[in-house]
Coordinates of C-alpha atoms in Angstrom, one line a residue:
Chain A
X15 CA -25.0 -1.3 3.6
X16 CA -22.4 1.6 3.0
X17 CA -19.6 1.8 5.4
X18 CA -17.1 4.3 4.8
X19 CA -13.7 5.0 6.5
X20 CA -10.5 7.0 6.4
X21 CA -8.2 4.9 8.3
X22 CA -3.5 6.1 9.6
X23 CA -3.2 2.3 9.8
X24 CA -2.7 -0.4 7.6
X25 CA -6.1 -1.8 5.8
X26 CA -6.6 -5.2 6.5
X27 CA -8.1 -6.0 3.0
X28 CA -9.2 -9.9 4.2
X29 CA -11.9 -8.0 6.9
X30 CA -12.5 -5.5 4.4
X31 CA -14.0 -8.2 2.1
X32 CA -15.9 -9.4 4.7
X33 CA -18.1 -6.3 5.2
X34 CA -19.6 -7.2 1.6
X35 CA -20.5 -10.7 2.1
X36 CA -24.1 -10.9 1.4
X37 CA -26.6 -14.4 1.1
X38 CA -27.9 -12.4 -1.8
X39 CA -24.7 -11.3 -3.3
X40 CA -23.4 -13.9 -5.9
X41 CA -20.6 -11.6 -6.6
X42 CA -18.2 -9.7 -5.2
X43 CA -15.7 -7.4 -6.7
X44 CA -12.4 -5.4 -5.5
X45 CA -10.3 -2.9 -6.2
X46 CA -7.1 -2.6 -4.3
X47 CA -4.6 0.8 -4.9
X48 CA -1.1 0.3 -4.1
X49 CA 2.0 2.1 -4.2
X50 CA 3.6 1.8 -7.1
X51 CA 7.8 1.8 -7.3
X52 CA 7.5 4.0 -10.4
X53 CA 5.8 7.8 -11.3
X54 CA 6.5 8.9 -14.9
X55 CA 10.0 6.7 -14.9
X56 CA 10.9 8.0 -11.6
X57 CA 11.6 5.8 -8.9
X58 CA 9.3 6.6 -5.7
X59 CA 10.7 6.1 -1.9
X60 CA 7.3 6.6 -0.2
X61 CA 4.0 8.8 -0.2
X62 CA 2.2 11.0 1.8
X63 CA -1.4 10.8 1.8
X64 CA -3.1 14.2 3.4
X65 CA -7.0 14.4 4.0
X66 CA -9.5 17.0 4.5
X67 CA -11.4 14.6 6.8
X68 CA -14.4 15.5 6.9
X69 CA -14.9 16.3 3.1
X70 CA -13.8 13.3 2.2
X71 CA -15.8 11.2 4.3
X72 CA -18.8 12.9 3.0
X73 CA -17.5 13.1 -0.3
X74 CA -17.2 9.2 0.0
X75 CA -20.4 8.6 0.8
X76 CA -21.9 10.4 -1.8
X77 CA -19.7 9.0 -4.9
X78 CA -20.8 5.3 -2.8
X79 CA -24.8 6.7 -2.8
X80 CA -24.6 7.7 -6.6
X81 CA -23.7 4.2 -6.7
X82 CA -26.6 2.7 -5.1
X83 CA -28.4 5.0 -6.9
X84 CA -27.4 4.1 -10.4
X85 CA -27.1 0.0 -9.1
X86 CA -29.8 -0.5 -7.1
X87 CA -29.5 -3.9 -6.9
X88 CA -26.0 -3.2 -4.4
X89 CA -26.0 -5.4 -1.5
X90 CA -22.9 -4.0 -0.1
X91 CA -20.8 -1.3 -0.3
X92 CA -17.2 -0.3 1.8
X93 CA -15.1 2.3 1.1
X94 CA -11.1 2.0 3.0
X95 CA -8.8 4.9 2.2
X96 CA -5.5 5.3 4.2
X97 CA -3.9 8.2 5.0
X98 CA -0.1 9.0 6.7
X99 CA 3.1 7.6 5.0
X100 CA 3.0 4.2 2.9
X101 CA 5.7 2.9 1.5
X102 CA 6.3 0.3 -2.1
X103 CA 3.7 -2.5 -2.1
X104 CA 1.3 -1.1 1.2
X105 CA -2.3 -0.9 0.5
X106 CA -3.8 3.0 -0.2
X107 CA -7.8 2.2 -1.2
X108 CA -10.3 -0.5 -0.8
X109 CA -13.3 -0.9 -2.6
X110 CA -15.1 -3.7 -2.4
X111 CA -19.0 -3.6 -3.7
X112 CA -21.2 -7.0 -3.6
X113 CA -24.1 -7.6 -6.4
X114 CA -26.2 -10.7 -7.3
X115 CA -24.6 -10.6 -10.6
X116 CA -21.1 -10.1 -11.7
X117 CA -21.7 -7.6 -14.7
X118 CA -22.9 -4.8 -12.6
X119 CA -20.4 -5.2 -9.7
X120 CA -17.7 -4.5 -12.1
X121 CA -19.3 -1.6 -13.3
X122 CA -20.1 0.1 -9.7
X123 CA -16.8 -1.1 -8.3
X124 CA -15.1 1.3 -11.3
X125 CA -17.5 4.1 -10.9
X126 CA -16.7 4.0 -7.6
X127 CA -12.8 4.5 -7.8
X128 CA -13.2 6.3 -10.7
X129 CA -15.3 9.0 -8.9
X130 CA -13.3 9.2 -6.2
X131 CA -9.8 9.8 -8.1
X132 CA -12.0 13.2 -9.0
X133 CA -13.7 14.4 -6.3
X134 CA -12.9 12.9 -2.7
X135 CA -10.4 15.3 -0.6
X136 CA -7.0 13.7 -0.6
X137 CA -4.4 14.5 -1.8
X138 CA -0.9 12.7 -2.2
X139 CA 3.1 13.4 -2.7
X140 CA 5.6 11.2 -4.4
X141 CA 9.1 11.6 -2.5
X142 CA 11.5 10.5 -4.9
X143 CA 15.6 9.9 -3.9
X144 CA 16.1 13.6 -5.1
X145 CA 13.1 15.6 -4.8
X146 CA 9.0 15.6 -3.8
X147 CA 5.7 16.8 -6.1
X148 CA 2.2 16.7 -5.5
X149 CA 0.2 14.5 -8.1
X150 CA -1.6 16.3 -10.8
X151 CA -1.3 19.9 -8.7
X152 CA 0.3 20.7 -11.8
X153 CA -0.7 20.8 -16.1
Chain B
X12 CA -17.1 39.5 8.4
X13 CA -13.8 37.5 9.1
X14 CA -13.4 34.3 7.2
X15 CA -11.2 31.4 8.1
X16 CA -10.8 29.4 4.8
X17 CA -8.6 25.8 5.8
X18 CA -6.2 25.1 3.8
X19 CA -4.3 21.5 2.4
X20 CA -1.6 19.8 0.0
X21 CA 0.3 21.9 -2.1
X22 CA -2.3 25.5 -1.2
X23 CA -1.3 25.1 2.6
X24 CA 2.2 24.6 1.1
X25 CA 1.8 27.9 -1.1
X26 CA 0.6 30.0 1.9
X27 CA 3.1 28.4 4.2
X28 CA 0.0 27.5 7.0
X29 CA -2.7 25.5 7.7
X30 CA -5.3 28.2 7.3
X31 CA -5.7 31.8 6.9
X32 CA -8.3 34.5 8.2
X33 CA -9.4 36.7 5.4
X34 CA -11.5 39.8 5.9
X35 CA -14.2 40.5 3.5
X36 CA -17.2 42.3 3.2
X37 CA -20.9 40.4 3.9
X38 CA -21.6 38.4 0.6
X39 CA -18.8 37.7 -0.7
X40 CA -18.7 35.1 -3.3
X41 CA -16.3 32.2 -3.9
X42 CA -15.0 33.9 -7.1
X43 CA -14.0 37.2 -5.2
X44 CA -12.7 35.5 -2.4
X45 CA -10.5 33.0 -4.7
X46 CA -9.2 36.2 -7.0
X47 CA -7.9 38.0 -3.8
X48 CA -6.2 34.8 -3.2
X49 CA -5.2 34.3 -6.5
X50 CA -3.5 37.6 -6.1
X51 CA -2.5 37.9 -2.7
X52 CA -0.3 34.1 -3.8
X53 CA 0.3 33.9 -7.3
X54 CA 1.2 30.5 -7.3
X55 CA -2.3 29.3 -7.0
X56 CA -3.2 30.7 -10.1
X57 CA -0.3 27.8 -11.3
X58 CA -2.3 25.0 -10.2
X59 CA -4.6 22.8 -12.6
X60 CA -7.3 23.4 -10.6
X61 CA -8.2 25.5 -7.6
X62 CA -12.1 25.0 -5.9
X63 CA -13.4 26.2 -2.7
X64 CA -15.3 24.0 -0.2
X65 CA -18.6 25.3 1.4
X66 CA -19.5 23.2 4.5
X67 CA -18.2 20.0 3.0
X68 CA -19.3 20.7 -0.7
X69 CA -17.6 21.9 -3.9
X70 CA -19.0 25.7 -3.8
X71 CA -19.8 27.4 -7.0
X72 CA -18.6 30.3 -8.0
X73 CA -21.1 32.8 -6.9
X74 CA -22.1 31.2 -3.9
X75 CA -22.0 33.3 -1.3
X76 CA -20.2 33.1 1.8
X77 CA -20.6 34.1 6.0
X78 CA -18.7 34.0 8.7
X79 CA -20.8 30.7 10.0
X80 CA -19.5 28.4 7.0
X81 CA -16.6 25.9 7.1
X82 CA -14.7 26.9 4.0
X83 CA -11.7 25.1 2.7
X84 CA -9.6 25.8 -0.2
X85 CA -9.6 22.1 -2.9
X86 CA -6.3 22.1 -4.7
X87 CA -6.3 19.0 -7.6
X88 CA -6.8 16.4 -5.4
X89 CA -5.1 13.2 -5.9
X90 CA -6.6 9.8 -3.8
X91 CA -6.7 6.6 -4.7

């Protein structure tokens, strides 16, 4: 009922949302990251995503157990981060949870995301037209 | 006991590779290992945060290390 991955090709978001159909689930909620055109009023060209593979697969899993944990009545739970060079618009993260209930899949889906912003091992770079910076490496 | 700490985002950019071999003596902890970094490339001591990364877990400071552990050095990191 958890199914992680840590994907160099496009995420096909439709299939995605089919790993959380449940005949129990009367709810099913979404988050979708994309690349945004903009950092801090800077226009951004592309990122690259870097990941510590392993880590973040396991870190995944836990942030997606803690959720289970704290929502026991998940059906479903995937996890989709991409990695490599994405450009304006393309897909970075999936999550996709399913409960009976809409309140609580709400409130897992943003855990979820949430948590993983802090502790899953990837990391990203904004190239602008004039220059390149790691998010939040710096205050 | 010869430690190779993997490295990623801006730190392997700091250091200039994708990992480094450290020598240190049995027991070492995280905070001595991450203090001779910290020296050895001062501009790791400019990042928000630095952790280090015991077999696939955030490592506290006076964990203790051996030659057997995948180690890995967590600048800020920056999914979603």
């Amino acid at each position: 009922m958890i199914h992680i991955d840590l994907i160099d090709q496009p995420i096909d978001v439709a299939a995605t949302l089919r790993t959380v159909e449940d005949d129990g689930a009367g709810a099913i909620n979404t988050f979708i990251g994309a690349v945004r055109n903009k950092s801090t009023g800077r226009p951004v060209v592309r990122l690259e995503y870097e990941a510590y593979d392993s880590m973040a697969l396991h870190q995944l899993r836990k942030v997606a157990e803690q959720a289970v944990e704290q929502w026991p009545m998940l059906k479903k739970v995937t996890v989709i981060h991409r990695k490599g060079t994405l450009y304006i618009g393309d897909v970075a993260v999936v999550v996709a949870v399913s409960t009976p209930h809409r309140a609580e899949s709400f409130a897992a889906c943003q855990y979820i995301i949430d948590t993983l912003k802090q502790v899953v091992t990837i990391w990203k770079k904004e190239f602008y037209e004039d220059g390149d910076v790691w998010v939040a490496a710096h205050p | 006991m010869n430690l190779k700490i993997a490295l990623f985002g801006i730190a392997r950019e700091i250091v200039g590779q994708p990992s480094l071999e450290v020598s240190a003596p049995e027991g070492q902890s995280v905070q001595t290992l991450l203090a001779g970094l910290r020296e050895q490339y001062p501009a790791l001591s400019r990042l928000s945060s630095l952790a280090v990364a015991v077999n696939n877990e955030y490592a506290e400071d006076d964990t203790t290390l051996s030659e057997r552990d995948e180690i890995a050095l967590i600048p800020p990191v920056s999914g979603g």
